[in-house]
XYZ file of C-alpha atoms in Angstrom:
424
model
C 18.954 6.169 4.185
C 17.478 6.718 7.664
C 14.073 7.521 6.186
C 14.194 4.354 4.108
C 14.975 2.231 7.165
C 12.193 3.915 9.159
C 9.749 3.187 6.340
C 10.848 -0.450 6.323
C 10.327 -0.665 10.095
C 6.899 0.974 9.785
C 5.778 -1.649 7.271
C 7.139 -4.616 9.245
C 4.786 -7.107 10.901
C 6.474 -7.018 14.302
C 6.206 -3.236 14.834
C 2.884 -3.167 16.699
C 3.600 -6.302 18.793
C 6.959 -4.797 19.796
C 5.451 -1.412 20.739
C 2.575 -2.931 22.706
C 4.925 -5.363 24.461
C 7.237 -2.538 25.550
C 4.356 -0.448 26.914
C 2.859 -3.510 28.621
C 6.213 -4.273 30.230
C 6.535 -0.692 31.470
C 2.954 -0.803 32.742
C 3.611 -4.064 34.559
C 6.722 -2.608 36.220
C 4.747 0.464 37.327
C 1.977 -1.692 38.806
C 4.595 -3.838 40.556
C 6.012 -0.691 42.147
C 2.540 0.222 43.405
C 1.879 -3.320 44.668
C 5.251 -3.455 46.415
C 4.425 -0.324 48.426
C 7.098 1.918 46.922
C 4.492 4.354 45.664
C 2.536 4.692 48.899
C 0.524 7.728 47.819
C -0.828 5.933 44.781
C -1.538 2.770 46.741
C -3.673 4.576 49.310
C -5.786 6.236 46.610
C -6.748 2.927 44.955
C -10.355 1.786 45.692
C -10.442 -1.370 47.800
C -12.615 -3.334 45.353
C -9.716 -3.248 42.839
C -7.405 -5.011 45.300
C -6.975 -8.779 45.564
C -4.841 -11.129 47.609
C -1.553 -12.320 46.169
C -2.833 -15.899 45.917
C -5.855 -14.814 43.869
C -3.662 -12.494 41.796
C -1.327 -15.362 40.885
C -4.283 -17.495 39.832
C -5.791 -14.705 37.718
C -2.475 -13.887 36.033
C -1.960 -17.536 35.170
C -5.416 -17.744 33.588
C -4.939 -14.462 31.683
C -1.499 -15.475 30.386
C -2.904 -18.786 29.159
C -5.874 -17.034 27.550
C -3.700 -14.514 25.721
C -1.261 -17.107 24.411
C -4.224 -19.192 23.198
C -5.820 -16.192 21.465
C -2.468 -15.251 19.918
C -1.951 -18.780 18.581
C -5.484 -18.875 17.194
C -5.046 -15.447 15.597
C -1.802 -16.443 13.889
C -3.459 -19.643 12.642
C -6.334 -17.660 11.132
C -3.846 -15.258 9.574
C -1.935 -18.110 7.936
C -5.176 -19.503 6.511
C -6.114 -16.084 5.117
C -2.660 -15.592 3.587
C -2.772 -19.041 1.996
C -6.193 -18.285 0.536
C -5.006 -14.913 -0.762
C -1.993 -16.410 -2.493
C -3.938 -19.286 -4.043
C -7.181 -17.540 -5.054
C -6.345 -13.835 -5.400
C -2.748 -12.675 -5.778
C 0.463 -12.901 -3.727
C 0.744 -9.106 -4.009
C -2.591 -8.619 -2.192
C -1.200 -10.342 0.921
C 0.657 -7.201 1.985
C -2.614 -5.254 2.060
C -3.909 -7.562 4.791
C -0.658 -7.665 6.763
C -0.173 -3.906 6.754
C -3.734 -3.197 7.868
C -3.655 -1.222 11.098
C -6.505 -3.134 12.780
C -4.849 -6.493 12.151
C -1.487 -5.402 13.515
C -3.071 -3.705 16.543
C -4.818 -6.968 17.412
C -1.492 -8.805 17.362
C -0.014 -6.056 19.527
C -2.780 -6.227 22.144
C -2.543 -10.022 22.418
C 1.251 -10.140 22.699
C 1.238 -7.146 25.047
C -1.398 -8.768 27.268
C 0.654 -11.939 27.565
C 3.754 -9.872 28.401
C 1.915 -7.965 31.145
C 0.427 -11.105 32.704
C 3.601 -13.181 32.711
C 5.734 -10.343 34.150
C 3.129 -9.585 36.819
C 2.904 -13.290 37.680
C 6.664 -13.467 38.115
C 6.867 -10.546 40.539
C 3.644 -11.263 42.420
C 5.408 -14.269 43.927
C 7.854 -11.947 45.702
C 5.266 -9.820 47.529
C 4.707 -10.279 51.234
C 1.895 -12.631 52.319
C -1.238 -10.752 53.329
C -0.568 -7.892 50.944
C -3.284 -6.841 48.536
C -2.379 -6.015 44.952
C -4.004 -4.275 41.985
C -2.205 -6.056 39.146
C -4.882 -8.759 38.851
C -7.679 -6.192 38.369
C -5.697 -4.450 35.630
C -5.122 -7.839 34.026
C -8.888 -8.484 34.005
C -9.441 -5.130 32.264
C -6.689 -6.023 29.777
C -8.267 -9.380 28.926
C -11.570 -7.558 28.350
C -9.850 -5.229 25.885
C -8.195 -8.248 24.285
C -11.572 -9.950 23.748
C -12.922 -6.806 22.069
C -9.922 -6.726 19.723
C -10.333 -10.439 19.052
C -13.955 -9.919 17.969
C -12.870 -6.975 15.792
C -10.122 -9.120 14.273
C -12.572 -11.906 13.397
C -14.960 -9.365 11.878
C -12.086 -7.810 9.944
C -10.998 -11.186 8.575
C -14.577 -12.141 7.648
C -14.902 -8.860 5.757
C -11.480 -8.871 4.155
C -11.540 -12.406 2.751
C -14.539 -11.626 0.541
C -13.232 -11.083 -2.960
C -15.628 -8.229 -3.683
C -14.446 -6.334 -0.616
C -10.806 -6.869 -1.597
C -11.471 -5.416 -5.048
C -13.335 -2.458 -3.544
C -10.475 -1.730 -1.133
C -7.936 -1.782 -3.956
C -10.224 0.396 -6.071
C -10.615 3.102 -3.428
C -6.910 3.047 -2.547
C -5.998 3.552 -6.192
C -8.691 6.208 -6.648
C -7.275 8.189 -3.734
C -3.749 8.074 -5.166
C -4.997 9.017 -8.645
C -6.718 12.044 -7.100
C -3.366 13.101 -5.619
C -1.696 12.644 -9.011
C -4.410 14.675 -10.778
C -3.964 17.445 -8.212
C -0.299 17.575 -9.223
C -1.323 17.837 -12.882
C -3.844 20.562 -12.080
C -1.400 22.745 -10.166
C 1.554 22.313 -12.549
C 1.722 22.541 -16.363
C 2.471 19.557 -18.599
C 4.985 20.264 -21.376
C 5.580 18.125 -24.448
C 9.359 17.990 -24.033
C 12.055 19.605 -21.897
C 13.333 22.968 -23.181
C 16.915 23.035 -22.034
C 18.679 24.798 -24.909
C 19.591 27.819 -22.785
C 21.623 25.848 -20.252
C 25.407 25.648 -20.514
C 25.963 22.078 -19.467
C 24.396 18.877 -18.232
C 25.242 15.572 -16.619
C 23.390 12.306 -16.138
C 22.749 10.509 -12.876
C 22.844 6.727 -13.154
C 21.231 4.052 -11.042
C 23.613 2.259 -8.680
C 21.594 -0.941 -8.226
C 18.771 -2.990 -9.712
C 15.253 -2.573 -8.363
C 11.945 -0.744 -8.472
C 11.634 2.999 -7.995
C 9.610 3.166 -4.792
C 9.530 6.825 -3.829
C 10.894 10.270 -4.651
C 11.606 12.623 -1.754
C 10.281 15.591 -3.679
C 10.625 18.297 -1.014
C 14.352 17.760 -0.542
C 14.810 17.521 -4.307
C 12.958 20.815 -4.865
C 15.018 22.559 -2.193
C 18.287 21.536 -3.856
C 17.002 22.470 -7.314
C 15.984 25.952 -6.113
C 19.220 26.477 -4.239
C 21.473 25.405 -7.131
C 19.203 26.782 -9.907
C 19.101 23.464 -11.728
C 16.699 21.798 -14.125
C 16.291 18.130 -13.254
C 14.595 15.869 -15.810
C 13.407 12.592 -14.303
C 13.624 9.932 -17.028
C 11.580 7.281 -15.195
C 8.268 6.986 -13.348
C 7.676 5.659 -9.857
C 7.124 1.895 -9.977
C 9.384 1.349 -12.983
C 12.112 -1.301 -12.801
C 15.625 0.054 -13.339
C 18.975 -1.655 -13.707
C 22.443 -0.673 -12.592
C 23.930 1.995 -14.848
C 20.592 3.099 -16.291
C 19.960 6.859 -16.448
C 17.596 8.136 -13.742
C 18.010 11.903 -14.080
C 19.492 14.388 -16.472
C 20.568 17.588 -14.711
C 21.021 20.886 -16.573
C 22.815 23.889 -15.087
C 23.406 27.446 -16.306
C 26.475 28.243 -14.226
C 29.645 26.192 -14.196
C 30.106 24.260 -10.999
C 32.684 21.937 -9.516
C 30.119 20.192 -7.322
C 28.853 17.846 -10.014
C 29.660 14.643 -8.123
C 28.273 15.859 -4.800
C 25.081 17.092 -6.491
C 24.713 13.776 -8.321
C 25.070 11.826 -5.073
C 22.615 14.138 -3.333
C 19.941 13.900 -6.029
C 20.404 10.134 -6.333
C 19.792 9.848 -2.593
C 16.342 11.404 -2.988
C 15.152 8.353 -4.950
C 14.334 5.162 -3.040
C 14.998 1.965 -5.004
C 14.075 -1.421 -3.556
C 13.397 -5.037 -4.428
C 9.618 -4.649 -4.369
C 7.015 -2.204 -5.602
C 5.159 -0.056 -3.087
C 1.821 1.733 -3.273
C 2.879 4.948 -1.567
C 3.428 6.952 -4.770
C 2.477 4.334 -7.368
C -1.246 4.009 -8.109
C -0.410 1.833 -11.128
C 0.723 -0.891 -8.720
C -2.727 -0.979 -7.107
C -4.319 -1.263 -10.558
C -1.897 -4.112 -11.277
C -3.195 -5.922 -8.185
C -6.761 -5.683 -9.483
C -5.554 -7.064 -12.826
C -3.903 -9.989 -11.029
C -7.130 -10.755 -9.141
C -8.959 -10.810 -12.494
C -6.361 -13.128 -14.027
C -6.547 -15.509 -11.072
C -10.357 -15.538 -11.400
C -9.998 -16.505 -15.084
C -7.602 -19.375 -14.360
C -8.947 -22.916 -15.030
C -8.637 -23.868 -11.356
C -10.994 -21.091 -10.218
C -12.997 -20.182 -13.359
C -14.920 -17.237 -11.884
C -15.691 -14.834 -14.763
C -18.035 -12.718 -12.624
C -15.167 -11.696 -10.351
C -13.123 -10.887 -13.455
C -15.984 -8.699 -14.737
C -16.063 -6.803 -11.431
C -12.305 -6.239 -11.705
C -12.651 -5.012 -15.298
C -15.327 -2.516 -14.265
C -13.105 -1.175 -11.493
C -10.118 -0.922 -13.842
C -12.242 0.896 -16.424
C -13.436 3.447 -13.859
C -9.879 4.070 -12.671
C -8.530 4.490 -16.194
C -11.417 6.851 -16.938
C -10.019 9.208 -14.296
C -6.749 9.294 -16.255
C -8.175 9.421 -19.778
C -8.456 13.221 -19.820
C -4.795 13.781 -18.943
C -2.187 14.286 -21.637
C 1.241 12.712 -21.752
C 4.420 14.721 -21.357
C 6.577 16.155 -18.589
C 5.107 17.730 -15.466
C 6.935 20.974 -14.741
C 7.140 21.200 -10.958
C 8.529 24.511 -9.751
C 8.437 24.529 -5.967
C 9.171 28.262 -5.902
C 8.107 30.136 -9.095
C 10.476 32.982 -8.246
C 13.485 30.671 -8.451
C 15.112 29.534 -11.702
C 15.227 25.837 -10.863
C 12.494 23.279 -11.474
C 11.934 19.542 -11.877
C 10.429 17.765 -14.888
C 8.648 14.540 -13.959
C 7.540 12.189 -16.712
C 3.751 11.799 -16.677
C 2.129 8.378 -16.888
C 1.408 7.268 -20.451
C -2.321 6.487 -20.779
C -1.880 4.191 -23.788
C 0.752 2.137 -21.974
C -1.453 1.855 -18.882
C -4.387 0.808 -21.072
C -2.390 -2.065 -22.540
C -0.897 -3.061 -19.187
C -4.386 -3.226 -17.693
C -6.210 -5.218 -20.374
C -3.686 -7.185 -22.462
C -3.422 -10.190 -20.137
C -7.138 -10.142 -19.321
C -7.976 -10.233 -23.040
C -5.401 -12.977 -23.634
C -6.808 -15.328 -20.984
C -10.473 -14.299 -21.247
C -10.920 -13.962 -25.014
C -13.080 -17.103 -25.182
C -15.528 -15.844 -22.532
C -18.273 -13.627 -23.938
C -18.975 -11.889 -20.605
C -15.343 -10.942 -20.128
C -15.028 -9.524 -23.633
C -18.253 -7.535 -23.263
C -16.999 -6.137 -19.956
C -13.760 -4.985 -21.589
C -15.696 -3.382 -24.453
C -17.957 -1.633 -21.966
C -14.896 -0.309 -20.119
C -13.469 0.986 -23.405
C -16.796 2.649 -24.183
C -16.553 4.407 -20.830
C -13.036 5.611 -21.646
C -14.087 6.806 -25.091
C -16.639 9.273 -23.712
C -14.191 11.148 -21.487
C -10.795 10.787 -23.130
C -8.981 13.637 -24.853
C -8.042 13.335 -28.542
C -4.653 11.641 -28.147
C -6.064 9.127 -25.649
C -9.220 8.690 -27.737
C -7.083 7.355 -30.572
C -5.467 4.848 -28.214
C -8.893 3.654 -27.028
C -10.200 3.381 -30.605
C -7.136 1.395 -31.649
C -7.558 -0.981 -28.735
C -11.244 -1.503 -29.575
C -10.314 -2.454 -33.139
C -7.715 -4.871 -31.796
C -10.328 -6.364 -29.473
C -12.842 -6.858 -32.289
C -10.237 -8.702 -34.346
C -9.598 -11.013 -31.387
C -13.340 -11.629 -31.041
C -13.824 -12.427 -34.736
C -10.963 -14.923 -34.652
C -12.510 -16.838 -31.731
C -15.554 -18.074 -33.705
C -18.226 -16.940 -31.288
C -21.870 -17.849 -31.892
C -23.835 -15.536 -34.199
C -25.931 -14.233 -31.300
C -22.797 -13.551 -29.248
C -21.237 -11.648 -32.139
C -24.448 -9.637 -32.439
C -24.433 -8.652 -28.764
C -20.772 -7.700 -28.948
C -21.391 -5.576 -32.062
C -24.202 -3.817 -30.219
C -21.833 -3.101 -27.363
C -19.214 -1.839 -29.782
C -21.591 0.403 -31.759
C -23.478 1.785 -28.738
């Protein structure tokens, strides 16, 4: 529960502004102590060219506070424009990728923190004795310089991020990185066709207690309990799947009778995070879904941008190619081979992912020759690398696609080019 709340805080928009504001407030209080003469040793070691009169300091702090609040307002306005554009032209799910970007949130933090420092320093500079020299104004000038650098970086980041091609590339590389992690799991642990649990005395099922998406599995804690209790835990769902209250999440098999069934069930259930929204942390399929949504938005009548859809299809094809040589089954994860317990995680089904990726694109783009050729090219890419069971799924989907093409009454030349793509 604590970990889930910490993860929610980490993903919140106000985290960086809050952290930077707190540190700016503490910094302002420290500088006020120096300016007030309480820290005499520090005050004497400050170079004279950093010191200003209190009148000049008040003027500078007022200017800096006004500048930071203006920059903050402008930044939020730009952010709202970007979010509106994302939701209307790309996908509402892509918005979170911009908001959770570290550079964007750091910019907000610097601007809000700079305003906090300036306004607090301005308040306490009024109480210093006339004729005193202070350093707070010089620090404020340095802060506004840092703020301008972050503002330029923010503008550059926005200019880069709003380009559709860059958005697709970011999603592609994020998904590719997560697929690499998944393939590492498949490489280091065997995949079995079905659980072999005949030798265990008893079993019990663990049911979901609320509706939502499976966001994350705390695998280390789960493995520790499995090793300690010598259990076999079969996970019936995959991360990213929507579950309803009362649906079976796990089936637990044990070889020794135990009276701790309820406590073990509660403990194992607590290792699975279920929330209202999907997350990308352990779910690469969600990132692929975002690319699919960008393609669908590009194919909509209001935008009508088939070239963006083709770029999305190419990226989806390359990502699915990475998965086409993996077989379906249960991943046997034994954290400690010397122990009797292990966990069986259901592997992603390639055929299901293939249909999830292309079904809607084919439905809305079946009348566009470039879109259909791009899908066929992606399937050709999958055909070359896929293992036998996945090869059959690809071949079946190609036949389905050809039937859709023939029913759309394309021109003879278009049919010819598509046949060439299919037979190549």
